[in-house]
Short mmCIF file of C-alpha atoms in Angstrom, two decimals:
data_model
loop_
_atom_site.label_atom_id
_atom_site.label_comp_id
_atom_site.label_asym_id
_atom_site.label_seq_id
_atom_site.Cartn_x
_atom_site.Cartn_y
_atom_site.Cartn_z
CA MET A 1 -0.09 0.06 0.08
CA GLU A 2 2.69 2.60 1.22
CA THR A 3 4.01 1.81 -2.25
CA ILE A 4 1.57 2.85 -4.18
CA VAL A 5 0.57 5.80 -2.25
CA GLY A 6 4.28 6.71 -3.19
CA LEU A 7 4.33 6.00 -6.36
CA GLY A 8 0.74 8.56 -6.73
CA VAL A 9 2.48 10.73 -5.15
CA ILE A 10 5.39 11.09 -7.08
CA TRP A 11 3.62 11.01 -10.62
CA LEU A 12 1.29 14.08 -9.39
CA ILE A 13 4.88 15.56 -8.93
CA TYR A 14 5.69 14.76 -12.19
CA THR A 15 2.25 15.74 -13.58
CA ILE A 16 2.22 19.58 -12.13
CA TYR A 17 6.03 20.02 -12.58
CA SER A 18 5.95 18.80 -16.82
CA HIS A 19 2.47 21.56 -16.69
CA PHE A 20 4.41 24.23 -15.81
CA SER A 21 7.56 23.36 -17.57
CA GLU A 22 5.61 23.58 -20.72
CA LYS A 23 4.23 26.80 -19.99
CA ARG A 24 7.47 27.87 -19.23
CA ASN A 25 8.32 27.34 -22.39
CA ASN A 26 5.47 28.86 -24.28
CA SER A 27 6.68 32.16 -22.67
CA THR A 28 9.39 34.77 -22.42
CA THR A 29 10.82 36.79 -19.75
CA TYR A 30 11.07 40.07 -19.49
CA ASN A 31 13.57 41.78 -16.91
CA SER A 32 13.57 45.25 -16.08
CA ASN A 33 16.43 47.67 -14.92
CA ASN A 34 16.10 46.34 -11.78
CA PRO A 35 17.47 42.77 -12.07
CA THR A 36 15.79 41.65 -8.58
CA GLN A 37 12.18 42.62 -10.50
CA SER A 38 11.29 39.63 -12.94
CA ARG A 39 7.93 38.66 -14.65
CA VAL A 40 6.43 36.55 -17.57
CA TYR A 41 4.87 37.63 -20.10
CA THR A 42 2.91 34.60 -21.94
CA LYS A 43 2.73 34.88 -25.95
CA PRO A 44 -0.39 36.08 -27.43
CA LYS A 45 -1.75 33.52 -30.18
CA PRO A 46 -2.68 35.88 -33.57
CA ARG A 47 -6.09 35.84 -34.45
CA LEU A 48 -7.51 36.04 -37.86
CA ASN A 49 -10.25 36.83 -38.82
CA VAL A 50 -12.05 33.61 -40.70
CA GLN A 51 -13.37 35.36 -43.41
CA GLN A 52 -10.09 37.18 -44.09
CA ALA A 53 -7.86 34.12 -43.70
CA ASP A 54 -7.58 32.32 -46.97
CA ILE A 55 -8.27 35.75 -49.04
CA THR A 56 -4.71 35.58 -50.67
CA GLN A 57 -5.36 31.96 -52.30
CA ILE A 58 -8.60 32.99 -53.44
CA THR A 59 -9.23 32.98 -57.48
CA LEU A 60 -11.92 35.70 -58.97
CA SER A 61 -14.99 34.73 -61.01
CA SER A 62 -15.53 36.50 -64.68
CA GLU A 63 -17.85 39.08 -62.50
CA GLN A 64 -16.37 39.48 -59.62
CA LYS A 65 -13.20 40.19 -62.23
CA SER A 66 -14.97 42.61 -64.44
CA LEU A 67 -15.74 44.90 -61.08
CA PHE A 68 -13.31 45.22 -60.03
CA ASP A 69 -11.24 46.18 -62.93
CA ARG A 70 -14.19 48.86 -63.14
CA VAL A 71 -13.10 50.50 -59.39
CA GLU A 72 -9.54 50.09 -60.03
CA ASN A 73 -9.89 51.75 -63.12
CA SER A 74 -12.45 54.35 -62.68
CA ASN A 75 -13.52 56.72 -60.53
CA GLU A 76 -16.89 55.71 -61.13
CA ASN A 77 -19.54 55.83 -58.16
CA ILE A 78 -20.80 52.01 -57.37
CA PHE A 79 -23.36 50.04 -55.34
CA ILE A 80 -22.02 46.68 -55.74
CA THR A 81 -25.36 44.33 -54.62
CA GLY A 82 -25.83 40.70 -54.61
CA LYS A 83 -27.74 38.27 -52.35
CA ALA A 84 -25.83 36.59 -49.81
CA GLY A 85 -23.83 34.31 -50.88
CA THR A 86 -22.86 36.14 -54.66
CA GLY A 87 -18.87 36.79 -53.34
CA LYS A 88 -19.95 40.32 -52.44
CA SER A 89 -17.01 39.51 -49.16
CA VAL A 90 -14.42 38.47 -51.47
CA LEU A 91 -14.72 41.41 -53.43
CA LEU A 92 -14.36 43.75 -50.96
CA GLN A 93 -11.87 42.00 -49.40
CA TYR A 94 -9.93 41.69 -52.56
CA LEU A 95 -10.48 45.11 -53.26
CA ARG A 96 -8.92 46.15 -49.87
CA GLN A 97 -5.71 44.15 -50.18
CA ASN A 98 -5.24 44.17 -54.20
CA SER A 99 -6.54 47.53 -55.14
CA THR A 100 -3.60 50.32 -56.07
CA LYS A 101 -5.47 53.02 -55.12
CA LYS A 102 -5.70 54.64 -51.79
CA LEU A 103 -8.80 53.20 -50.13
CA VAL A 104 -10.44 53.13 -47.40
CA VAL A 105 -12.78 50.19 -46.21
CA VAL A 106 -15.59 51.28 -43.23
CA ALA A 107 -18.88 49.94 -42.20
CA PRO A 108 -21.84 50.89 -40.11
CA THR A 109 -21.20 48.97 -36.90
CA GLY A 110 -17.82 47.60 -35.19
CA VAL A 111 -18.86 43.60 -35.99
CA ALA A 112 -19.41 44.37 -39.31
CA ALA A 113 -16.22 46.83 -39.97
CA LEU A 114 -14.17 44.02 -37.48
CA ASN A 115 -15.32 41.46 -40.40
CA VAL A 116 -13.93 43.69 -43.50
CA GLY A 117 -10.92 44.76 -41.72
CA GLY A 118 -11.72 48.16 -41.70
CA GLN A 119 -13.41 51.02 -39.11
CA THR A 120 -16.68 52.33 -38.35
CA ILE A 121 -17.67 55.11 -40.72
CA HIS A 122 -17.94 57.14 -36.94
CA SER A 123 -14.11 56.39 -36.41
CA LEU A 124 -13.02 57.48 -39.89
CA PHE A 125 -15.32 60.86 -39.79
CA ARG A 126 -14.88 61.29 -36.10
CA ILE A 127 -19.04 61.69 -35.84
CA ALA A 128 -20.87 61.55 -32.54
CA PRO A 129 -23.51 58.64 -32.90
CA GLY A 130 -26.82 60.10 -32.99
CA PHE A 131 -28.98 62.67 -35.38
CA LEU A 132 -26.73 64.42 -37.56
CA THR A 133 -26.69 67.80 -39.08
CA ASP A 134 -24.02 69.19 -40.85
CA ASP A 135 -23.73 72.53 -38.29
CA LYS A 136 -22.91 69.00 -35.41
CA LEU A 137 -20.31 67.97 -37.69
CA ARG A 138 -16.33 68.78 -36.84
CA LEU A 139 -13.35 68.38 -38.99
CA SER A 140 -10.08 68.26 -37.65
CA ASN A 141 -6.83 68.91 -38.67
CA LYS A 142 -6.36 65.38 -38.67
CA THR A 143 -9.09 64.20 -40.34
CA ALA A 144 -9.08 66.61 -42.98
CA TYR A 145 -5.63 65.67 -43.60
CA LEU A 146 -6.33 62.02 -43.83
CA LEU A 147 -10.07 62.62 -46.42
CA GLN A 148 -7.70 65.10 -48.87
CA HIS A 149 -5.54 62.31 -49.53
CA LEU A 150 -7.53 59.43 -49.98
CA ASP A 151 -9.04 58.43 -53.62
CA THR A 152 -11.95 55.70 -52.57
CA VAL A 153 -14.23 55.14 -50.02
CA VAL A 154 -15.41 51.22 -49.85
CA ILE A 155 -18.37 51.10 -47.28
CA ASP A 156 -19.85 47.57 -46.48
CA GLU A 157 -23.15 46.85 -45.38
CA ILE A 158 -25.04 50.22 -46.77
CA SER A 159 -28.51 49.04 -46.22
CA MET A 160 -27.91 49.95 -42.62
CA VAL A 161 -26.18 53.90 -43.20
CA ARG A 162 -28.51 55.68 -42.50
CA VAL A 163 -29.50 59.18 -45.03
CA ASP A 164 -28.21 61.63 -42.23
CA LEU A 165 -25.18 59.78 -41.93
CA MET A 166 -24.79 59.70 -45.61
CA ASN A 167 -24.69 63.28 -45.14
CA SER A 168 -22.31 63.75 -43.19
CA ILE A 169 -20.22 61.56 -44.98
CA ASP A 170 -20.73 63.77 -48.39
CA TYR A 171 -20.92 67.34 -46.47
CA LEU A 172 -17.35 66.69 -44.39
CA LEU A 173 -15.63 65.36 -47.33
CA ARG A 174 -16.37 68.65 -49.23
CA LYS A 175 -15.03 70.13 -46.41
CA ALA A 176 -12.15 68.75 -46.31
CA ARG A 177 -10.95 68.58 -49.72
CA GLY A 178 -12.60 72.28 -50.80
CA ASN A 179 -14.25 70.50 -53.23
CA ASP A 180 -18.30 70.72 -54.30
CA MET A 181 -18.61 67.56 -55.95
CA PRO A 182 -20.55 65.03 -54.64
CA PHE A 183 -18.41 63.70 -51.68
CA GLY A 184 -15.90 65.79 -52.79
CA GLY A 185 -14.65 64.04 -55.68
CA VAL A 186 -13.70 61.12 -53.70
CA GLN A 187 -14.84 56.93 -55.37
CA MET A 188 -18.16 56.33 -53.49
CA VAL A 189 -18.12 52.09 -53.84
CA MET A 190 -20.80 50.79 -51.54
CA PHE A 191 -21.32 46.59 -50.61
CA GLY A 192 -24.84 45.67 -49.05
CA ASP A 193 -28.28 43.95 -49.97
CA LEU A 194 -31.14 45.88 -49.38
CA TYR A 195 -33.16 42.94 -48.16
CA GLN A 196 -30.45 42.46 -45.29
CA LEU A 197 -31.03 44.65 -42.40
CA PRO A 198 -32.35 48.62 -42.88
CA PRO A 199 -30.64 51.32 -41.01
CA VAL A 200 -31.95 52.20 -37.28
CA VAL A 201 -34.90 54.71 -37.08
CA ASP A 202 -36.48 54.53 -33.62
CA ASP A 203 -38.49 57.30 -33.43
CA GLU A 204 -41.55 58.26 -35.96
CA GLU A 205 -40.83 62.21 -35.92
CA LEU A 206 -37.43 61.31 -36.65
CA HIS A 207 -38.25 59.12 -39.09
CA LYS A 208 -41.26 61.40 -40.36
CA TYR A 209 -38.29 63.94 -40.94
CA PHE A 210 -36.54 62.19 -42.96
CA VAL A 211 -39.32 61.04 -45.12
CA ASP A 212 -40.45 64.95 -45.67
CA ASN A 213 -36.75 66.29 -46.54
CA PHE A 214 -35.33 63.39 -48.30
CA GLY A 215 -37.78 61.04 -49.93
CA GLY A 216 -37.04 58.55 -46.56
CA GLN A 217 -34.12 57.09 -44.17
CA TYR A 218 -32.07 54.81 -46.72
CA PHE A 219 -28.15 56.09 -48.01
CA PHE A 220 -29.82 56.56 -51.37
CA ASN A 221 -32.11 59.19 -50.24
CA SER A 222 -29.48 61.53 -49.69
CA PRO A 223 -28.66 63.96 -52.49
CA ALA A 224 -25.40 63.84 -52.86
CA TRP A 225 -25.69 60.02 -54.06
CA ARG A 226 -28.55 61.23 -56.37
CA GLN A 227 -26.29 63.86 -57.77
CA SER A 228 -22.97 61.04 -58.21
CA SER A 229 -24.56 58.84 -60.77
CA ALA A 230 -24.06 56.00 -59.29
CA LYS A 231 -24.09 52.94 -61.43
CA VAL A 232 -25.55 49.86 -59.34
CA TYR A 233 -23.91 46.25 -60.22
CA GLU A 234 -25.78 42.67 -59.13
CA LEU A 235 -23.27 40.32 -58.04
CA THR A 236 -25.51 36.88 -59.33
CA HIS A 237 -23.25 34.13 -58.94
#
């Protein structure tokens, strides 16, 4: 019995030692200027966005390639739509990684922005959440400099973008670039499906305001969008 207990204790000690040895091998030790202070930092595991992991291996369909070339070789404003599974996200990711233009990818929500490796519209343009009018917008020198050097703004999940947010994008781009063309002359490329999530308007008075002043709450109700002569292309497969 004593022999069995003794072997059990030895096995337990060996298991604990092996566990901590493995953790130590996966860590790096940092020594500060004070040699008596040492801390162990575990190396973080890299995270890959599932939608971006194999994007460098993709081959575009002829339909996707045609749209990529159109974006790349023109200043045309474009709305790319299509049902789920037709390749909108793949084309967007390919465009983000392979375009020679100075472009930025944004989305109306944090989750949508994360999925395409971009940032939120509010973050890029430094826009506060809530109902937006021109008098509420501020343009810092840093934001103005960034917007002045853009060729293309790519917006994913455009169906969720409200008309007042679209108006704000137009206003800030025009102001930053000193250009009175729609969106300050920047190429706008939109991705989305109008049959998916609509923009949020949870106030009846606000909804009435959008209808009375713009004809509705959607991005395409923005005067700038109507003035931009944007073309609509639908991916089908």
